[in-house]
PDB file of C-alpha atoms in Angstrom:
ATOM      1  CA  GLY A   1      -0.254  -9.453 -16.899  1.00  0.00           C
ATOM      2  CA  GLU A   2      -2.426  -9.544 -13.549  1.00  0.00           C
ATOM      3  CA  ASN A   3      -5.369  -7.496 -13.052  1.00  0.00           C
ATOM      4  CA  VAL A   4      -6.883  -6.566 -10.001  1.00  0.00           C
ATOM      5  CA  GLU A   5     -10.650  -4.955  -9.466  1.00  0.00           C
ATOM      6  CA  GLN A   6     -12.226  -3.377  -6.155  1.00  0.00           C
ATOM      7  CA  HIS A   7     -15.030  -3.028  -5.116  1.00  0.00           C
ATOM      8  CA  PRO A   8     -16.886  -0.797  -3.800  1.00  0.00           C
ATOM      9  CA  SER A   9     -15.342   2.246  -4.633  1.00  0.00           C
ATOM     10  CA  THR A  10     -16.935   4.077  -1.694  1.00  0.00           C
ATOM     11  CA  LEU A  11     -18.196   2.817   1.361  1.00  0.00           C
ATOM     12  CA  SER A  12     -20.170   4.519   4.451  1.00  0.00           C
ATOM     13  CA  VAL A  13     -20.796   2.854   7.240  1.00  0.00           C
ATOM     14  CA  GLN A  14     -22.051   4.071  10.801  1.00  0.00           C
ATOM     15  CA  GLU A  15     -19.927   3.519  13.633  1.00  0.00           C
ATOM     16  CA  GLY A  16     -19.891  -0.375  15.299  1.00  0.00           C
ATOM     17  CA  ASP A  17     -20.963  -1.375  12.064  1.00  0.00           C
ATOM     18  CA  SER A  18     -18.568  -3.884   9.657  1.00  0.00           C
ATOM     19  CA  ALA A  19     -17.196  -3.052   6.548  1.00  0.00           C
ATOM     20  CA  VAL A  20     -16.437  -5.611   3.708  1.00  0.00           C
ATOM     21  CA  ILE A  21     -14.495  -4.508   0.789  1.00  0.00           C
ATOM     22  CA  LYS A  22     -13.795  -7.129  -2.086  1.00  0.00           C
ATOM     23  CA  CYS A  23     -11.283  -8.139  -4.428  1.00  0.00           C
ATOM     24  CA  THR A  24     -10.961  -9.849  -7.738  1.00  0.00           C
ATOM     25  CA  TYR A  25      -7.423 -10.984  -9.389  1.00  0.00           C
ATOM     26  CA  SER A  26      -6.861 -12.500 -12.842  1.00  0.00           C
ATOM     27  CA  ASP A  27      -3.514 -14.207 -12.331  1.00  0.00           C
ATOM     28  CA  SER A  28      -4.260 -17.848 -10.937  1.00  0.00           C
ATOM     29  CA  ALA A  29      -0.621 -17.707 -10.433  1.00  0.00           C
ATOM     30  CA  SER A  30      -0.356 -14.483  -7.437  1.00  0.00           C
ATOM     31  CA  ASN A  31       0.300 -15.983  -4.240  1.00  0.00           C
ATOM     32  CA  TYR A  32       0.651 -12.751  -2.074  1.00  0.00           C
ATOM     33  CA  PHE A  33      -2.120 -10.692  -0.984  1.00  0.00           C
ATOM     34  CA  PRO A  34      -1.701  -7.293   0.773  1.00  0.00           C
ATOM     35  CA  TRP A  35      -3.958  -4.736   1.907  1.00  0.00           C
ATOM     36  CA  TYR A  36      -2.716  -0.893   2.446  1.00  0.00           C
ATOM     37  CA  LYS A  37      -4.450   1.552   4.356  1.00  0.00           C
ATOM     38  CA  GLN A  38      -4.014   5.035   3.358  1.00  0.00           C
ATOM     39  CA  GLU A  39      -4.772   8.200   5.138  1.00  0.00           C
ATOM     40  CA  LEU A  40      -5.190  11.399   3.661  1.00  0.00           C
ATOM     41  CA  GLY A  41      -2.285  12.927   2.004  1.00  0.00           C
ATOM     42  CA  LYS A  42      -0.375  10.274   3.703  1.00  0.00           C
ATOM     43  CA  ARG A  43       1.784   6.925   2.556  1.00  0.00           C
ATOM     44  CA  PRO A  44       0.194   3.728   2.094  1.00  0.00           C
ATOM     45  CA  GLN A  45       0.646   1.198   4.936  1.00  0.00           C
ATOM     46  CA  LEU A  46       0.484  -2.359   5.329  1.00  0.00           C
ATOM     47  CA  ILE A  47      -2.319  -3.304   7.578  1.00  0.00           C
ATOM     48  CA  ILE A  48      -2.757  -7.103   6.911  1.00  0.00           C
ATOM     49  CA  ASP A  49      -1.717  -9.344   4.299  1.00  0.00           C
ATOM     50  CA  ILE A  50      -2.194 -12.932   3.639  1.00  0.00           C
ATOM     51  CA  ARG A  51      -0.034 -15.960   1.376  1.00  0.00           C
ATOM     52  CA  SER A  52      -1.870 -18.525  -0.728  1.00  0.00           C
ATOM     53  CA  ASN A  53      -1.203 -20.903   1.770  1.00  0.00           C
ATOM     54  CA  VAL A  54      -3.727 -19.829   4.077  1.00  0.00           C
ATOM     55  CA  GLY A  55      -7.892 -19.104   3.736  1.00  0.00           C
ATOM     56  CA  GLU A  56      -8.159 -16.658   6.507  1.00  0.00           C
ATOM     57  CA  LYS A  57      -5.586 -14.251   8.634  1.00  0.00           C
ATOM     58  CA  LYS A  58      -7.053 -12.071  11.280  1.00  0.00           C
ATOM     59  CA  ASP A  59      -5.504  -9.219  13.195  1.00  0.00           C
ATOM     60  CA  GLN A  60      -7.888  -7.810  15.765  1.00  0.00           C
ATOM     61  CA  ARG A  61     -10.545  -6.088  13.899  1.00  0.00           C
ATOM     62  CA  ILE A  62      -9.164  -6.769  10.636  1.00  0.00           C
ATOM     63  CA  ALA A  63      -9.393  -9.998   9.248  1.00  0.00           C
ATOM     64  CA  VAL A  64      -8.739 -10.977   4.833  1.00  0.00           C
ATOM     65  CA  THR A  65     -10.148 -13.859   3.263  1.00  0.00           C
ATOM     66  CA  LEU A  66      -8.481 -15.461   0.518  1.00  0.00           C
ATOM     67  CA  ASN A  67     -10.859 -17.934  -2.181  1.00  0.00           C
ATOM     68  CA  LYS A  68      -8.035 -19.099  -4.305  1.00  0.00           C
ATOM     69  CA  THR A  69     -10.609 -21.319  -6.413  1.00  0.00           C
ATOM     70  CA  ALA A  70     -12.563 -17.892  -7.184  1.00  0.00           C
ATOM     71  CA  LYS A  71      -9.781 -16.005  -7.524  1.00  0.00           C
ATOM     72  CA  HIS A  72     -10.701 -13.231  -5.054  1.00  0.00           C
ATOM     73  CA  PHE A  73     -10.169 -12.110  -1.749  1.00  0.00           C
ATOM     74  CA  SER A  74     -11.963  -9.607   0.790  1.00  0.00           C
ATOM     75  CA  LEU A  75     -10.957  -7.136   3.877  1.00  0.00           C
ATOM     76  CA  HIS A  76     -13.232  -7.347   7.026  1.00  0.00           C
ATOM     77  CA  ILE A  77     -13.378  -4.391   9.319  1.00  0.00           C
ATOM     78  CA  THR A  78     -15.602  -5.154  12.597  1.00  0.00           C
ATOM     79  CA  GLU A  79     -16.476  -2.828  14.989  1.00  0.00           C
ATOM     80  CA  THR A  80     -15.854   0.393  12.961  1.00  0.00           C
ATOM     81  CA  GLN A  81     -14.289   3.166  14.193  1.00  0.00           C
ATOM     82  CA  PRO A  82     -14.058   7.191  12.802  1.00  0.00           C
ATOM     83  CA  GLU A  83     -10.221   6.458  12.626  1.00  0.00           C
ATOM     84  CA  ASP A  84     -10.704   3.781  10.257  1.00  0.00           C
ATOM     85  CA  SER A  85     -11.863   6.069   7.311  1.00  0.00           C
ATOM     86  CA  ALA A  86      -9.422   6.223   4.653  1.00  0.00           C
ATOM     87  CA  VAL A  87      -8.720   4.629   1.214  1.00  0.00           C
ATOM     88  CA  TYR A  88      -8.022   1.077   1.384  1.00  0.00           C
ATOM     89  CA  PHE A  89      -6.117  -0.607  -1.714  1.00  0.00           C
ATOM     90  CA  CYS A  90      -6.197  -4.059  -2.171  1.00  0.00           C
ATOM     91  CA  ALA A  91      -2.908  -5.637  -4.257  1.00  0.00           C
ATOM     92  CA  ALA A  92      -1.898  -8.962  -5.727  1.00  0.00           C
ATOM     93  CA  SER A  93       1.797 -10.120  -6.416  1.00  0.00           C
ATOM     94  CA  LEU A  94       3.480 -13.613  -7.448  1.00  0.00           C
ATOM     95  CA  TYR A  95       4.958 -13.420  -4.138  1.00  0.00           C
ATOM     96  CA  ALA A  96       5.996 -11.383  -1.262  1.00  0.00           C
ATOM     97  CA  GLY A  97       8.853  -8.795  -2.320  1.00  0.00           C
ATOM     98  CA  ASN A  98       7.748  -8.604  -5.944  1.00  0.00           C
ATOM     99  CA  MET A  99       6.025  -6.014  -8.328  1.00  0.00           C
ATOM    100  CA  LEU A 100       2.449  -5.561  -6.864  1.00  0.00           C
ATOM    101  CA  THR A 101      -0.348  -5.079  -8.906  1.00  0.00           C
ATOM    102  CA  PHE A 102      -2.978  -2.427  -7.249  1.00  0.00           C
ATOM    103  CA  GLY A 103      -6.789  -2.445  -6.973  1.00  0.00           C
ATOM    104  CA  GLY A 104      -8.435   0.932  -7.789  1.00  0.00           C
ATOM    105  CA  GLY A 105      -9.118   1.713  -3.530  1.00  0.00           C
ATOM    106  CA  THR A 106     -11.956   2.518  -1.458  1.00  0.00           C
ATOM    107  CA  ARG A 107     -12.896   5.039   0.207  1.00  0.00           C
ATOM    108  CA  LEU A 108     -14.415   4.023   3.858  1.00  0.00           C
ATOM    109  CA  MET A 109     -16.243   6.741   5.671  1.00  0.00           C
ATOM    110  CA  VAL A 110     -17.207   5.709   9.055  1.00  0.00           C
ATOM    111  CA  LYS A 111     -20.023   8.178  10.562  1.00  0.00           C
ATOM    112  CA  PRO A 112     -19.970   8.508  13.976  1.00  0.00           C
TER     113      PRO A 112
ATOM    114  CA  ASP B   1       7.872   4.437   7.902  1.00  0.00           C
ATOM    115  CA  ALA B   2      11.106   6.666   8.405  1.00  0.00           C
ATOM    116  CA  ASP B   3      13.449   3.706   6.917  1.00  0.00           C
ATOM    117  CA  VAL B   4      12.068   5.268   2.872  1.00  0.00           C
ATOM    118  CA  THR B   5      12.704   9.137   3.253  1.00  0.00           C
ATOM    119  CA  GLN B   6      12.163  11.170   0.249  1.00  0.00           C
ATOM    120  CA  THR B   7      12.938  14.381  -0.927  1.00  0.00           C
ATOM    121  CA  PRO B   8      11.924  17.257  -1.519  1.00  0.00           C
ATOM    122  CA  ARG B   9       8.401  16.335   0.307  1.00  0.00           C
ATOM    123  CA  ASN B  10       6.843  19.581  -1.540  1.00  0.00           C
ATOM    124  CA  ARG B  11       7.612  21.220  -5.097  1.00  0.00           C
ATOM    125  CA  ILE B  12       6.062  23.882  -6.996  1.00  0.00           C
ATOM    126  CA  THR B  13       8.327  24.495 -10.339  1.00  0.00           C
ATOM    127  CA  LYS B  14       7.314  25.523 -13.668  1.00  0.00           C
ATOM    128  CA  THR B  15       6.688  24.095 -17.082  1.00  0.00           C
ATOM    129  CA  GLY B  16       9.585  22.842 -19.246  1.00  0.00           C
ATOM    130  CA  LYS B  17      11.689  22.189 -15.950  1.00  0.00           C
ATOM    131  CA  ARG B  18      13.986  19.638 -15.026  1.00  0.00           C
ATOM    132  CA  ILE B  19      13.250  18.195 -11.763  1.00  0.00           C
ATOM    133  CA  MET B  20      14.614  15.296  -9.660  1.00  0.00           C
ATOM    134  CA  LEU B  21      12.830  13.463  -6.712  1.00  0.00           C
ATOM    135  CA  GLU B  22      15.293  11.544  -4.646  1.00  0.00           C
ATOM    136  CA  CYS B  23      14.435   8.434  -2.597  1.00  0.00           C
ATOM    137  CA  SER B  24      16.744   6.781   0.257  1.00  0.00           C
ATOM    138  CA  GLN B  25      16.382   3.793   1.901  1.00  0.00           C
ATOM    139  CA  THR B  26      18.011   1.961   5.098  1.00  0.00           C
ATOM    140  CA  LYS B  27      15.824  -1.079   5.043  1.00  0.00           C
ATOM    141  CA  GLY B  28      18.595  -3.040   3.486  1.00  0.00           C
ATOM    142  CA  HIS B  29      15.826  -3.577   0.518  1.00  0.00           C
ATOM    143  CA  ASP B  30      17.378  -4.697  -2.998  1.00  0.00           C
ATOM    144  CA  ARG B  31      13.530  -3.349  -4.848  1.00  0.00           C
ATOM    145  CA  MET B  32      12.597  -0.113  -5.131  1.00  0.00           C
ATOM    146  CA  TYR B  33       9.497   1.588  -6.874  1.00  0.00           C
ATOM    147  CA  TRP B  34       8.409   5.056  -7.955  1.00  0.00           C
ATOM    148  CA  TYR B  35       4.585   5.630  -8.022  1.00  0.00           C
ATOM    149  CA  ARG B  36       2.298   8.229  -9.023  1.00  0.00           C
ATOM    150  CA  GLN B  37      -1.015   9.023  -7.234  1.00  0.00           C
ATOM    151  CA  ASP B  38      -3.464  11.380  -8.562  1.00  0.00           C
ATOM    152  CA  PRO B  39      -5.967  13.033  -6.232  1.00  0.00           C
ATOM    153  CA  GLY B  40      -8.812  10.908  -5.853  1.00  0.00           C
ATOM    154  CA  LEU B  41      -6.907   7.892  -7.542  1.00  0.00           C
ATOM    155  CA  GLY B  42      -4.917   4.725  -6.623  1.00  0.00           C
ATOM    156  CA  LEU B  43      -1.625   4.064  -7.121  1.00  0.00           C
ATOM    157  CA  GLN B  44       0.163   3.814 -10.559  1.00  0.00           C
ATOM    158  CA  LEU B  45       3.994   2.358 -11.127  1.00  0.00           C
ATOM    159  CA  ILE B  46       6.205   4.465 -13.319  1.00  0.00           C
ATOM    160  CA  TYR B  47       9.521   2.593 -12.845  1.00  0.00           C
ATOM    161  CA  TYR B  48      10.416  -0.273 -11.183  1.00  0.00           C
ATOM    162  CA  SER B  49      14.109  -1.522 -10.109  1.00  0.00           C
ATOM    163  CA  PHE B  50      15.334  -4.846  -8.789  1.00  0.00           C
ATOM    164  CA  ASP B  51      18.763  -4.186  -8.241  1.00  0.00           C
ATOM    165  CA  VAL B  52      21.306  -1.644  -9.365  1.00  0.00           C
ATOM    166  CA  LYS B  53      21.827  -2.597 -12.664  1.00  0.00           C
ATOM    167  CA  ASP B  54      18.237  -3.915 -13.292  1.00  0.00           C
ATOM    168  CA  ILE B  55      15.811  -0.944 -14.334  1.00  0.00           C
ATOM    169  CA  ASN B  56      12.310  -1.811 -15.938  1.00  0.00           C
ATOM    170  CA  LYS B  57       9.758   0.550 -16.864  1.00  0.00           C
ATOM    171  CA  GLY B  58       6.093   0.486 -15.495  1.00  0.00           C
ATOM    172  CA  GLU B  59       2.937   1.688 -16.961  1.00  0.00           C
ATOM    173  CA  ILE B  60       2.974   5.305 -17.502  1.00  0.00           C
ATOM    174  CA  SER B  61       6.851   5.731 -18.004  1.00  0.00           C
ATOM    175  CA  ASP B  62       6.261   8.381 -20.803  1.00  0.00           C
ATOM    176  CA  GLY B  63       8.366  11.729 -19.603  1.00  0.00           C
ATOM    177  CA  TYR B  64      10.150  10.128 -16.620  1.00  0.00           C
ATOM    178  CA  SER B  65      13.297   8.838 -16.067  1.00  0.00           C
ATOM    179  CA  VAL B  66      14.993   7.087 -13.224  1.00  0.00           C
ATOM    180  CA  SER B  67      18.184   6.442 -12.034  1.00  0.00           C
ATOM    181  CA  ARG B  68      19.630   3.613  -9.255  1.00  0.00           C
ATOM    182  CA  GLN B  69      22.737   5.347  -8.156  1.00  0.00           C
ATOM    183  CA  ALA B  70      23.306   2.620  -5.418  1.00  0.00           C
ATOM    184  CA  GLN B  71      21.343  -0.220  -3.644  1.00  0.00           C
ATOM    185  CA  ALA B  72      19.634   2.076  -0.934  1.00  0.00           C
ATOM    186  CA  LYS B  73      19.137   5.541  -3.578  1.00  0.00           C
ATOM    187  CA  PHE B  74      16.318   5.460  -6.273  1.00  0.00           C
ATOM    188  CA  SER B  75      16.044   9.013  -8.138  1.00  0.00           C
ATOM    189  CA  LEU B  76      13.041   9.926 -10.412  1.00  0.00           C
ATOM    190  CA  SER B  77      13.908  12.374 -12.717  1.00  0.00           C
ATOM    191  CA  LEU B  78      10.916  14.912 -15.225  1.00  0.00           C
ATOM    192  CA  GLU B  79      12.937  15.796 -17.814  1.00  0.00           C
ATOM    193  CA  SER B  80      10.641  18.686 -19.039  1.00  0.00           C
ATOM    194  CA  ALA B  81       8.262  18.820 -16.691  1.00  0.00           C
ATOM    195  CA  ILE B  82       4.280  20.075 -17.909  1.00  0.00           C
ATOM    196  CA  PRO B  83       1.222  20.674 -15.786  1.00  0.00           C
ATOM    197  CA  ASN B  84      -0.697  17.247 -16.464  1.00  0.00           C
ATOM    198  CA  GLN B  85       2.553  15.903 -14.103  1.00  0.00           C
ATOM    199  CA  THR B  86       0.871  17.571 -11.292  1.00  0.00           C
ATOM    200  CA  ALA B  87       0.708  14.586  -8.809  1.00  0.00           C
ATOM    201  CA  LEU B  88       1.869  12.948  -5.409  1.00  0.00           C
ATOM    202  CA  TYR B  89       4.668  10.356  -5.957  1.00  0.00           C
ATOM    203  CA  PHE B  90       5.731   7.923  -3.845  1.00  0.00           C
ATOM    204  CA  CYS B  91       8.752   5.537  -3.639  1.00  0.00           C
ATOM    205  CA  ALA B  92       8.868   2.107  -2.354  1.00  0.00           C
ATOM    206  CA  THR B  93      10.901  -0.568  -1.588  1.00  0.00           C
ATOM    207  CA  SER B  94      10.466  -4.310  -1.063  1.00  0.00           C
ATOM    208  CA  ASP B  95      12.767  -6.991  -0.149  1.00  0.00           C
ATOM    209  CA  PHE B  96      13.609 -10.283  -2.158  1.00  0.00           C
ATOM    210  CA  GLY B  97      14.290 -13.235   0.334  1.00  0.00           C
ATOM    211  CA  LEU B  98      13.498 -16.287   1.623  1.00  0.00           C
ATOM    212  CA  ALA B  99      10.138 -14.817   2.792  1.00  0.00           C
ATOM    213  CA  GLY B 100      10.133 -12.239   0.809  1.00  0.00           C
ATOM    214  CA  ASP B 101       8.667  -8.823   2.223  1.00  0.00           C
ATOM    215  CA  THR B 102       6.296  -6.227   1.301  1.00  0.00           C
ATOM    216  CA  GLN B 103       6.514  -3.212   0.139  1.00  0.00           C
ATOM    217  CA  TYR B 104       7.105   0.113   2.128  1.00  0.00           C
ATOM    218  CA  PHE B 105       6.515   3.296   0.895  1.00  0.00           C
ATOM    219  CA  GLY B 106       8.036   6.974   1.568  1.00  0.00           C
ATOM    220  CA  PRO B 107       5.944   9.576   2.780  1.00  0.00           C
ATOM    221  CA  GLY B 108       5.763  10.932  -0.588  1.00  0.00           C
ATOM    222  CA  THR B 109       6.394  14.018  -3.113  1.00  0.00           C
ATOM    223  CA  ARG B 110       3.800  16.652  -3.420  1.00  0.00           C
ATOM    224  CA  LEU B 111       4.712  18.081  -6.823  1.00  0.00           C
ATOM    225  CA  THR B 112       3.097  20.618  -8.385  1.00  0.00           C
ATOM    226  CA  VAL B 113       3.461  22.083 -12.060  1.00  0.00           C
ATOM    227  CA  LEU B 114       2.598  25.266 -13.024  1.00  0.00           C
TER     228      LEU B 114
END
């Protein structure tokens, strides 16, 4: 089955700096890669996703890149703000709508 | 996301009690999931259902059972609760369509087993 590894497990950045979280996956058949943000005690919420037919996707300060050959994908947050502090999960799936395999999560702390 | 609701939101129970957690969705999605999250840890899949007649075990199904009463309802039961089942439980839904749609999570149920 699919295995997703996520690094780092914790990340502390200064407000305004960039943050990068990386994930690797094992199943070359995976084609859908969402990222979720979970604030303390709240539900995970989708912030961005990417399908295998594109290499990069941006949404304001957030971007995701995908390298299918190397089987890794990354989340980039620019100009970080304190409200970006949360746990971020990457995931992989054969296709959107199918079961997700989650990474272990990254706790991002943005210091004012 | 108000389209996926869970009841109760918080529950304290005692060891050995049977408890049911309920999930309802108005998104019209076919697929539903139950996850468990321990403090500071990731999401573990307990059970999933791709339609009313299709129910499958996830990675940590021991001690749990589920019922898919309708497309919109998926319940998780703990037959005899034990303290190490204390956790945050999430229901999620997804859609298998032409484009497919990612998983949307309910607000969670915080369960404490004393």
